Short mmCIF file of C-alpha atoms in Angstrom, two decimals:
data_model
loop_
_atom_site.label_atom_id
_atom_site.label_comp_id
_atom_site.label_asym_id
_atom_site.label_seq_id
_atom_site.Cartn_x
_atom_site.Cartn_y
_atom_site.Cartn_z
CA MET A 82 -19.24 -39.66 -35.05
CA GLU A 83 -21.77 -42.15 -33.91
CA VAL A 84 -23.69 -42.00 -30.01
CA ARG A 85 -26.65 -44.18 -28.81
CA TYR A 86 -27.60 -42.10 -25.50
CA ILE A 87 -28.62 -44.60 -23.03
CA CYS A 88 -31.02 -43.72 -19.90
CA PRO A 89 -32.10 -47.10 -18.08
CA THR A 90 -33.88 -45.18 -15.47
CA ALA A 91 -34.47 -41.71 -13.95
CA TYR A 92 -31.72 -42.27 -11.20
CA ASP A 93 -29.03 -43.72 -13.33
CA SER A 94 -26.56 -41.01 -15.18
CA SER A 95 -26.89 -40.37 -18.76
CA VAL A 96 -24.84 -43.86 -21.27
CA TYR A 97 -23.29 -42.79 -24.06
CA LEU A 98 -22.23 -45.01 -26.83
CA VAL A 99 -20.02 -43.82 -29.14
CA ASN A 100 -18.76 -45.54 -32.94
CA GLY A 101 -19.66 -48.67 -31.20
CA LYS A 102 -16.95 -49.49 -29.32
CA VAL A 103 -15.99 -46.46 -26.15
CA LEU A 104 -19.37 -46.34 -23.31
CA ILE A 105 -19.02 -42.71 -22.31
CA ASP A 106 -20.06 -43.20 -18.46
CA ALA A 107 -21.50 -46.30 -17.12
CA GLY A 108 -24.91 -45.32 -14.75
CA MET A 109 -25.80 -47.55 -11.83
CA ASN A 110 -28.35 -50.58 -13.05
CA SER A 111 -25.75 -53.05 -14.74
CA ASP A 112 -28.39 -55.38 -16.33
CA LEU A 113 -30.31 -52.88 -18.14
CA ILE A 114 -28.09 -50.73 -19.11
CA ILE A 115 -26.17 -54.47 -20.46
CA LYS A 116 -29.39 -55.18 -22.56
CA GLN A 117 -29.68 -51.78 -24.10
CA LEU A 118 -25.89 -51.81 -25.15
CA GLU A 119 -26.20 -55.65 -26.74
CA LYS A 120 -29.45 -54.30 -28.94
CA TYR A 121 -26.13 -52.44 -30.55
CA ILE A 122 -23.30 -54.18 -30.50
CA LYS A 123 -21.26 -57.42 -29.55
CA LEU A 124 -20.64 -56.65 -26.09
CA THR A 125 -16.89 -57.97 -26.46
CA ASP A 126 -16.65 -55.72 -28.94
CA LEU A 127 -16.74 -53.01 -26.29
CA GLU A 128 -13.01 -51.57 -25.94
CA LEU A 129 -12.93 -48.18 -23.32
CA ILE A 130 -14.89 -47.00 -20.67
CA ILE A 131 -14.64 -43.76 -20.12
CA LEU A 132 -15.85 -42.29 -16.76
CA THR A 133 -16.60 -38.47 -16.59
CA HIS A 134 -15.82 -38.49 -12.63
CA CYS A 135 -16.30 -41.29 -10.09
CA HIS A 136 -19.68 -40.41 -8.86
CA TYR A 137 -21.65 -43.92 -8.01
CA ASP A 138 -24.48 -43.52 -10.14
CA HIS A 139 -21.84 -42.97 -13.17
CA ALA A 140 -19.86 -45.15 -12.43
CA ALA A 141 -21.21 -47.98 -10.53
CA ALA A 142 -22.27 -50.26 -13.05
CA ALA A 143 -18.86 -50.57 -14.95
CA ALA A 144 -16.92 -53.39 -12.80
CA VAL A 145 -19.73 -55.88 -14.37
CA ILE A 146 -20.08 -54.15 -17.70
CA VAL A 147 -15.82 -54.98 -17.86
CA GLU A 148 -16.37 -58.53 -16.64
CA LYS A 149 -18.58 -59.15 -19.24
CA SER A 150 -16.73 -57.90 -22.15
CA GLY A 151 -13.42 -56.96 -21.04
CA ALA A 152 -13.02 -53.58 -21.80
CA LYS A 153 -10.50 -50.85 -20.38
CA VAL A 154 -11.86 -48.49 -17.94
CA GLY A 155 -10.48 -44.52 -17.86
CA ILE A 156 -11.14 -41.85 -15.18
CA HIS A 157 -8.65 -37.96 -14.49
CA LYS A 158 -6.25 -38.79 -12.69
CA ALA A 159 -7.61 -36.47 -9.67
CA ASP A 160 -11.05 -39.19 -9.42
CA LEU A 161 -8.53 -42.27 -9.60
CA GLU A 162 -8.65 -42.90 -5.93
CA CYS A 163 -11.94 -41.10 -5.42
CA VAL A 164 -13.56 -44.05 -7.47
CA ASN A 165 -13.60 -46.11 -4.93
CA ASP A 166 -14.64 -44.08 -1.55
CA GLU A 167 -18.41 -44.84 -0.83
CA TYR A 168 -18.54 -40.73 0.47
CA LEU A 169 -16.28 -39.46 -2.30
CA SER A 170 -18.14 -41.77 -4.82
CA VAL A 171 -21.05 -40.17 -3.27
CA SER A 172 -22.02 -44.21 -2.59
CA VAL A 173 -22.97 -43.41 0.73
CA LEU A 174 -26.12 -41.49 -0.48
CA PHE A 175 -27.73 -44.22 -1.92
CA GLY A 176 -26.90 -46.95 0.75
CA GLU A 177 -24.58 -48.75 -1.16
CA LYS A 178 -20.75 -49.46 -1.82
CA ALA A 179 -18.44 -47.76 -3.28
CA PRO A 180 -18.18 -48.58 -6.98
CA THR A 181 -15.65 -51.59 -7.83
CA VAL A 182 -14.14 -51.21 -10.51
CA LYS A 183 -10.67 -50.39 -10.77
CA PRO A 184 -10.19 -48.00 -13.34
CA THR A 185 -6.38 -48.55 -15.64
CA VAL A 186 -6.52 -45.50 -17.54
CA ALA A 187 -6.14 -42.64 -15.59
CA TYR A 188 -6.10 -38.61 -17.79
CA GLU A 189 -4.63 -35.77 -17.57
CA GLU A 190 -5.68 -32.39 -19.21
CA GLY A 191 -5.26 -31.85 -22.73
CA ASP A 192 -5.19 -36.09 -23.62
CA LYS A 193 -6.58 -37.20 -26.43
CA ILE A 194 -8.65 -40.43 -27.45
CA ASP A 195 -8.76 -42.14 -30.36
CA ILE A 196 -12.69 -43.67 -31.15
CA GLY A 197 -12.32 -44.69 -34.68
CA ASN A 198 -12.88 -43.42 -37.29
CA GLY A 199 -9.41 -40.70 -37.88
CA GLU A 200 -11.92 -38.81 -34.19
CA TYR A 201 -10.49 -38.65 -30.71
CA LEU A 202 -11.99 -37.36 -28.06
CA GLU A 203 -10.24 -34.27 -25.95
CA VAL A 204 -10.01 -34.63 -22.28
CA ILE A 205 -10.87 -30.99 -20.75
CA HIS A 206 -10.52 -30.70 -16.91
CA THR A 207 -13.37 -29.35 -15.57
CA PRO A 208 -12.95 -29.60 -11.77
CA GLY A 209 -15.92 -28.39 -9.44
CA HIS A 210 -18.56 -31.01 -9.34
CA SER A 211 -15.99 -33.88 -7.95
CA ARG A 212 -11.80 -33.31 -8.16
CA GLY A 213 -11.53 -34.87 -11.82
CA SER A 214 -14.70 -33.77 -13.46
CA ILE A 215 -14.14 -34.30 -16.95
CA CYS A 216 -14.73 -33.38 -20.37
CA LEU A 217 -14.76 -35.01 -23.97
CA TYR A 218 -14.67 -32.62 -26.60
CA GLU A 219 -15.17 -33.99 -30.19
CA PRO A 220 -14.34 -31.72 -33.19
CA ILE A 221 -15.29 -32.63 -35.98
CA SER A 222 -19.12 -32.98 -35.19
CA LYS A 223 -18.74 -29.95 -32.29
CA SER A 224 -19.44 -32.32 -29.93
CA LEU A 225 -19.52 -31.79 -25.76
CA PHE A 226 -20.08 -34.48 -23.92
CA SER A 227 -20.50 -32.36 -20.68
CA GLY A 228 -20.69 -35.24 -17.42
CA ASP A 229 -22.37 -33.19 -14.45
CA THR A 230 -20.40 -30.39 -15.08
CA VAL A 231 -23.28 -28.35 -17.54
CA PHE A 232 -26.11 -28.89 -19.01
CA PRO A 233 -29.11 -27.86 -20.88
CA GLY A 234 -30.88 -24.61 -19.85
CA GLY A 235 -28.41 -22.98 -17.72
CA SER A 236 -27.90 -25.97 -15.12
CA PHE A 237 -24.26 -26.34 -13.29
CA GLY A 238 -23.82 -29.50 -10.99
CA ARG A 239 -24.10 -29.85 -8.00
CA MET A 240 -21.10 -28.27 -5.79
CA ASP A 241 -21.77 -30.27 -1.71
CA PHE A 242 -20.48 -33.08 -1.54
CA GLU A 243 -17.61 -34.77 -0.25
CA GLY A 244 -14.53 -33.98 -2.89
CA SER A 245 -16.78 -31.02 -4.52
CA GLU A 246 -14.50 -28.33 -5.43
CA PRO A 247 -16.57 -24.96 -5.63
CA GLU A 248 -14.22 -22.35 -6.13
CA LYS A 249 -13.03 -24.37 -8.97
CA MET A 250 -16.02 -24.49 -11.04
CA VAL A 251 -16.68 -20.97 -12.18
CA SER A 252 -12.85 -21.59 -14.15
CA SER A 253 -13.99 -25.32 -15.58
CA ILE A 254 -17.40 -23.39 -16.84
CA GLU A 255 -15.56 -21.13 -19.02
CA LYS A 256 -12.81 -22.99 -20.43
CA LEU A 257 -16.10 -24.65 -21.65
CA THR A 258 -17.39 -21.18 -22.92
CA LYS A 259 -14.07 -21.39 -25.36
CA LEU A 260 -15.74 -24.22 -27.36
CA ASP A 261 -17.28 -23.94 -30.48
CA VAL A 262 -19.63 -27.06 -29.28
CA LYS A 263 -22.94 -27.55 -30.86
CA THR A 264 -24.27 -30.90 -29.66
CA LEU A 265 -24.19 -30.96 -26.22
CA TYR A 266 -24.24 -34.44 -24.14
CA PRO A 267 -25.07 -34.14 -20.76
CA GLY A 268 -24.04 -36.51 -17.65
CA HIS A 269 -28.12 -36.34 -16.29
CA GLY A 270 -31.10 -35.71 -18.84
CA ALA A 271 -31.09 -35.51 -22.60
CA PRO A 272 -28.49 -35.05 -25.77
CA THR A 273 -29.67 -31.22 -27.22
CA ASP A 274 -28.68 -29.85 -30.22
CA ARG A 275 -29.72 -26.70 -30.13
CA ASP A 276 -27.11 -24.28 -30.15
CA GLY A 277 -24.91 -25.73 -26.96
CA ASN A 278 -22.66 -23.02 -26.94
CA SER A 279 -25.36 -20.85 -26.12
CA GLN A 280 -25.85 -22.96 -23.76
CA ILE A 281 -23.14 -23.79 -21.51
CA MET A 282 -22.58 -19.01 -21.39
CA ALA A 283 -25.75 -19.57 -20.07
CA SER A 284 -24.40 -21.52 -17.05
CA TYR A 285 -21.52 -19.82 -16.68
CA ARG A 286 -23.77 -16.74 -16.29
CA MET A 287 -25.77 -18.57 -14.00
CA LEU A 288 -22.74 -19.87 -11.93
CA LYS A 289 -20.82 -16.64 -11.87
CA MET A 290 -24.21 -14.46 -10.56
CA MET A 291 -25.05 -17.25 -8.03
CA MET A 292 -21.38 -17.04 -6.96
CA GLY A 293 -21.45 -13.62 -6.23
CA GLU A 294 -19.42 -12.84 -9.33
#
């Protein structure tokens, strides 16, 4: 699996170009992201944008990228209606209107997304940060695109937004502890290949401690 890491500004989500044709999250700054993408591919080669959840900093640039590429957009079914809501997308916190992208693919737990080269991403529903937050697992390279569910260093996503489900976060991260993860590709910050398993377990322990479990 070939992964290109794109981070246009400190406030955008991390954006990952996978196998030259699938984008995981889209960030906010479409001009900068498109400029980076065009270093690696013709924009019309982009086939799919997968949003790990509905929040503005992950989804705002998707509409312009779709307009220029013709790519489809997928999101978990629980966030399908949330992405265009200014409160559930938290765009109001950025002083902006909700993302205008209209996802056409609705994912569910266990779906397998073909990314070419005989590889696929498995959809893992991890509600907590948002209702429809997902992580994406690629078993050959033992890679996890974790969105805003877990981050390196034992941290995890905020659970105080409208649409957050803090009561589900522990079981969501517990699901991730059962995977064999080498490389962690988080929704913010740079990826790390420093033993993803132990980093996820640290997040799990930290969350349980915070929740008093």
